[in-house]
Short mmCIF file of C-alpha atoms in Angstrom, two decimals:
data_model
loop_
_atom_site.label_atom_id
_atom_site.label_comp_id
_atom_site.label_asym_id
_atom_site.label_seq_id
_atom_site.Cartn_x
_atom_site.Cartn_y
_atom_site.Cartn_z
CA ASP A 1 114.40 70.96 129.39
CA ALA A 2 115.39 67.01 128.33
CA TYR A 3 114.08 67.54 124.47
CA LEU A 4 114.70 71.21 124.19
CA LYS A 5 118.96 69.84 124.98
CA PRO A 6 119.17 67.84 122.07
CA GLY A 7 116.98 69.82 119.91
CA ASP A 8 113.70 68.46 119.74
CA LEU A 9 110.99 71.38 119.84
CA ASN A 10 108.44 69.48 118.91
CA SER A 11 108.81 67.02 121.24
CA ALA A 12 109.28 70.14 123.78
CA ARG A 13 105.70 70.94 122.67
CA ASN A 14 104.13 68.68 123.73
CA ALA A 15 105.82 68.00 126.73
CA PHE A 16 104.81 71.33 128.03
CA GLN A 17 101.91 71.45 126.93
CA PHE A 18 100.51 68.03 128.71
CA CYS A 19 102.69 69.71 132.19
CA ALA A 20 100.23 72.58 131.37
CA ARG A 21 97.19 71.09 131.16
CA ASN A 22 97.72 68.35 133.77
CA ASN A 23 100.51 70.03 136.88
CA SER A 24 98.34 71.25 139.88
CA TYR A 25 101.72 72.78 141.23
CA ARG A 26 101.77 76.43 140.00
CA ASN A 27 105.25 77.80 139.12
CA GLN A 28 105.59 74.60 136.84
CA ARG A 29 102.42 75.07 135.33
CA GLU A 30 103.34 78.72 134.41
CA VAL A 31 106.71 78.11 133.43
CA SER A 32 105.01 75.52 131.25
CA LEU A 33 102.00 77.71 129.77
CA LEU A 34 104.92 80.32 128.82
CA GLN A 35 107.43 77.43 126.67
CA TYR A 36 104.43 75.93 125.57
CA ALA A 37 103.67 79.92 123.63
CA LYS A 38 107.28 80.21 123.31
CA LEU A 39 107.50 77.23 120.89
CA SER A 40 104.02 77.48 119.45
CA TYR A 41 105.10 81.29 118.49
CA GLU A 42 108.86 79.25 116.62
CA LEU A 43 107.40 76.25 115.57
CA GLY A 44 105.17 78.45 113.63
CA PHE A 45 101.94 77.10 115.41
CA PHE A 46 100.45 81.22 116.00
CA LYS A 47 97.26 80.57 117.03
CA ASP A 48 98.74 78.07 119.91
CA ALA A 49 100.78 80.34 121.20
CA GLN A 50 98.02 83.02 121.21
CA SER A 51 96.20 80.98 123.43
CA SER A 52 98.11 79.92 125.35
CA LEU A 53 99.59 83.41 126.83
CA GLU A 54 95.89 83.92 126.74
CA GLN A 55 95.66 81.77 129.04
CA PHE A 56 98.96 82.89 131.34
CA PHE A 57 97.96 86.35 132.03
CA ALA A 58 94.37 85.28 133.16
CA ASP A 59 96.31 82.60 135.55
CA TYR A 60 98.95 84.57 136.12
CA PRO A 61 98.62 88.61 135.88
CA ALA A 62 101.06 89.61 138.03
CA SER A 63 104.23 86.81 137.11
CA ALA A 64 107.67 87.67 136.78
CA SER A 65 108.08 87.33 133.46
CA LYS A 66 104.51 88.99 131.96
CA GLU A 67 106.43 91.94 130.05
CA GLU A 68 108.56 88.68 128.00
CA ALA A 69 103.97 87.30 127.60
CA GLU A 70 103.37 90.60 126.12
CA GLU A 71 105.97 90.60 123.74
CA LEU A 72 105.71 86.92 122.63
CA MET A 73 101.87 87.84 122.36
CA VAL A 74 102.72 91.15 119.93
CA MET A 75 104.91 88.72 117.58
CA ALA A 76 102.18 85.61 117.78
CA LEU A 77 99.47 88.02 116.52
CA SER A 78 101.44 90.34 114.17
CA ALA A 79 102.71 87.08 112.55
CA THR A 80 98.96 86.41 111.59
CA ASN A 81 98.89 89.26 110.57
CA ASN A 82 96.62 91.15 113.35
CA PHE A 83 97.83 93.78 113.37
CA ARG A 84 95.04 95.93 115.82
CA GLN A 85 95.51 93.60 118.19
CA SER A 86 99.01 93.75 117.80
CA LEU A 87 99.04 97.49 118.80
CA GLN A 88 96.93 97.22 121.92
CA TRP A 89 99.77 95.27 122.91
CA LEU A 90 102.28 97.27 121.74
CA ASP A 91 101.35 100.05 123.88
CA ARG A 92 101.43 98.20 126.76
CA ILE A 93 104.81 97.91 126.88
CA LYS A 94 107.04 100.76 128.98
CA GLN A 95 110.42 99.54 127.65
CA PRO A 96 110.28 97.13 124.64
CA SER A 97 113.43 95.01 123.75
CA ALA A 98 115.15 95.69 120.73
CA MET A 99 114.16 92.40 119.39
CA LEU A 100 110.35 93.05 119.39
CA LYS A 101 111.75 97.20 118.33
CA LYS A 102 112.55 95.47 115.02
CA THR A 103 108.68 94.81 113.85
CA PHE A 104 107.55 97.78 114.73
CA PRO A 105 107.25 99.05 111.45
CA ARG A 106 105.37 96.27 110.42
CA ILE A 107 102.39 96.44 113.13
CA TRP A 108 102.06 100.52 112.44
CA TYR A 109 102.89 99.93 108.29
CA GLY A 110 99.87 96.74 108.04
CA ARG A 111 97.14 98.12 111.14
CA ALA A 112 97.89 102.00 108.85
CA VAL A 113 96.54 99.57 105.48
CA GLU A 114 93.68 99.18 107.29
CA LEU A 115 92.89 101.92 108.76
CA ILE A 116 92.82 103.09 105.17
CA ASN A 117 90.67 100.89 104.06
CA ASP A 118 88.04 102.06 106.94
CA GLY A 119 88.17 105.35 105.28
CA LEU A 120 90.25 106.04 108.82
CA LEU A 121 93.06 108.84 106.69
CA GLU A 122 94.20 110.84 109.33
CA ARG A 123 94.77 107.64 112.27
CA ALA A 124 95.99 105.96 109.32
CA GLN A 125 98.88 108.92 108.53
CA VAL A 126 99.81 108.98 112.00
CA LEU A 127 101.22 105.71 111.78
CA LEU A 128 102.75 105.80 108.29
CA ASP A 129 104.71 108.58 109.47
CA GLN A 130 106.12 106.77 112.45
CA VAL A 131 106.95 103.87 109.90
CA MET A 132 108.78 106.72 107.47
CA LEU A 133 110.71 107.57 110.79
CA ALA A 134 111.49 104.64 111.90
CA GLU A 135 115.48 103.41 112.21
CA ALA A 136 114.52 100.51 110.56
CA ALA A 137 111.71 100.68 109.32
CA GLY A 138 113.48 99.21 105.39
CA GLY A 139 111.74 98.54 102.79
CA TRP A 140 108.61 99.23 105.22
CA LYS A 141 109.27 103.55 104.99
CA GLN A 142 108.87 102.73 100.76
CA LEU A 143 105.60 101.23 100.95
CA ALA A 144 104.51 103.88 103.66
CA LYS A 145 105.55 106.86 101.59
CA PHE A 146 103.40 105.51 98.30
CA TRP A 147 99.89 105.25 100.69
CA SER A 148 100.92 108.48 102.12
CA GLY A 149 100.84 110.17 98.19
CA GLU A 150 97.09 107.80 98.15
CA ILE A 151 96.36 109.36 101.39
CA ALA A 152 97.36 113.07 100.25
CA TYR A 153 95.42 112.37 96.88
CA ARG A 154 92.16 111.97 98.43
CA GLN A 155 92.34 114.99 100.91
CA ASN A 156 92.98 117.30 98.39
CA GLN A 157 96.45 118.37 99.14
CA TYR A 158 98.50 117.18 95.67
CA PRO A 159 101.30 118.97 96.20
CA PHE A 160 101.87 116.49 98.41
CA ALA A 161 100.48 113.47 96.94
CA ILE A 162 103.63 114.38 94.43
CA ALA A 163 106.31 114.72 96.34
CA TYR A 164 104.97 111.57 98.05
CA LEU A 165 104.97 109.68 95.34
CA GLN A 166 108.13 110.36 93.87
CA ASP A 167 109.30 109.43 96.86
CA PHE A 168 108.13 106.19 96.24
CA LEU A 169 109.28 105.75 92.45
CA SER A 170 112.41 107.30 93.09
CA GLN A 171 114.25 103.91 95.17
CA PRO A 172 112.86 100.53 94.60
CA ALA A 173 110.03 99.31 97.15
CA PRO A 174 109.16 95.37 98.33
CA ALA A 175 106.64 93.54 96.25
CA ASP A 176 103.32 94.76 97.20
CA ALA A 177 100.17 94.13 95.74
CA GLU A 178 99.12 97.56 96.39
CA ALA A 179 101.88 99.42 96.06
CA THR A 180 102.75 99.04 93.07
CA PRO A 181 104.58 101.74 90.53
CA MET A 182 101.62 101.39 88.07
CA ASN A 183 99.96 102.62 91.01
CA ALA A 184 102.03 105.44 92.18
CA ARG A 185 102.57 106.79 88.45
CA TYR A 186 98.60 106.71 87.73
CA THR A 187 97.90 108.70 91.18
CA LEU A 188 100.67 111.14 90.47
CA GLY A 189 99.21 112.05 87.15
CA TYR A 190 96.04 112.06 88.29
CA ALA A 191 97.78 114.42 91.47
CA HIS A 192 99.83 116.54 88.25
CA LEU A 193 96.52 117.25 86.58
CA LYS A 194 94.78 118.51 89.19
CA LYS A 195 97.00 121.23 89.33
CA SER A 196 96.82 121.59 85.36
CA ASN A 197 100.44 120.06 84.87
CA PHE A 198 99.49 118.41 81.33
CA GLN A 199 103.39 117.63 80.55
CA ALA A 200 104.34 115.90 83.62
CA ALA A 201 100.66 114.21 83.96
CA GLY A 202 101.19 112.84 80.48
CA GLU A 203 104.92 111.48 80.71
CA GLN A 204 103.57 109.70 83.94
CA PHE A 205 100.42 108.28 82.07
CA GLN A 206 102.13 107.82 78.88
CA LEU A 207 105.09 105.13 81.38
CA ILE A 208 102.13 103.14 82.63
CA THR A 209 101.02 102.31 79.17
CA LYS A 210 104.54 102.17 77.40
CA ASN A 211 104.43 98.83 77.12
CA PHE A 212 100.15 97.24 76.21
CA PRO A 213 98.43 93.91 76.51
CA ASN A 214 96.44 93.18 73.88
CA GLN A 215 93.58 93.89 77.09
CA PRO A 216 94.11 95.98 79.05
CA SER A 217 92.86 96.74 82.64
CA VAL A 218 90.33 99.47 83.18
CA LEU A 219 93.01 101.57 84.85
CA LEU A 220 95.54 101.08 82.08
CA GLN A 221 92.60 101.92 79.62
CA ASP A 222 92.33 104.87 81.61
CA ALA A 223 96.12 105.88 81.68
CA TRP A 224 96.02 106.64 78.01
CA LEU A 225 92.72 108.22 78.04
CA ARG A 226 94.81 110.82 80.05
CA ALA A 227 97.51 110.51 77.81
CA GLY A 228 96.01 111.31 75.39
CA ASP A 229 93.69 114.32 77.69
CA CYS A 230 97.06 115.70 78.25
CA PHE A 231 98.35 116.45 74.25
CA TYR A 232 94.58 118.11 73.77
CA MET A 233 95.55 119.65 76.23
CA ARG A 234 98.77 120.82 75.22
CA LYS A 235 97.07 121.61 71.96
CA ASP A 236 99.09 117.92 69.93
CA TYR A 237 96.10 117.33 68.34
CA SER A 238 96.96 114.97 65.69
CA ARG A 239 98.43 113.05 68.76
CA ALA A 240 95.56 112.87 71.27
CA LYS A 241 93.55 111.96 68.67
CA SER A 242 96.24 108.95 67.94
CA TYR A 243 94.71 108.00 71.61
CA TYR A 244 91.18 107.95 70.92
CA ASP A 245 91.29 106.71 67.75
CA ARG A 246 93.04 102.97 69.39
CA ALA A 247 90.13 103.56 71.70
CA ILE A 248 87.62 103.55 69.39
CA LEU A 249 88.64 101.42 67.85
CA LEU A 250 89.24 98.71 69.92
CA ASP A 251 86.24 99.17 71.23
CA TRP A 252 87.46 99.48 75.46
CA THR A 253 84.60 99.75 77.71
CA THR A 254 86.05 103.97 77.59
CA ALA A 255 85.34 103.87 73.55
CA ASP A 256 82.13 106.23 74.58
CA TYR A 257 84.03 108.77 76.07
CA ALA A 258 87.12 108.94 73.36
#
C-alpha cells in the first residue's frame, strides 16, 4: 500500500510478490496474490498475472474475490491472444462487469478466426453472430462480416456471402492482415461467378486489378484472368483477349490458362 499511494507500481508489484511467496498469514497472502496479478496485468506482465491467478484459484477456491479474479484471468488471457482459454473462463462468470463486457467482441472474434483456421466453420459462425449482435462491438463487427462472408462462400451459400461481403465493403473496417477489401472483393467476385452474374463478378475483379503492380501476387493474377473470363462470358471477346494477352506477355505462372 505504501508503494501504491505514490504510484510506484513496479515497487508495489515486487512487494506483493514477496509477500505472496513468503507470508504465512493466509489472508495477507490471498490479498497479495491477487494484487500482484492485478499490477502484473496493468504493467503488461500478462503471463505473470496468469500464473499468480492460477495459484490464487488453487489456494483460495472459495475466496470472496473469486469473481474479480476470474474476470482478471479472462483479460490476461485475452491480452496474450489465448482466446480458447479466455472463452472457457468467460463462460464461468455469471454476472460480468461492464468493463469485462467490452472485451467480449474481441474474444469471440479471436476465437472464431481460430475455429475457421481449424475448419470448424459452424462453431465459428456462432461466435461471429454474437459479435455482430453485440452493441459495443465497434470495428470487430465489420471484421465479423468479412469472415461470415468467407464462411458462407465455403459452404456454397452464395447469396449470404454476397450480402455479408457487400456489407463489409460498405463501411470502414480496422486494419487486418486477412480481412481486407481486396480479399473481400476477390471472394465476392467468385460468389457472383457462382451465380453466373458475370457483370457483377467482373466489376469486383476489375476493382482488385485497377492499380496493377509489375510483379502481381498469385491472387492478383487470378483476379486479372477472372476479369477476362467475365468479359468472355459476356461475349466481349476483344477485351477478354487483352486480359489474356497480358498474362501471356508477362509470362505469369497463370499464363498457360490464358
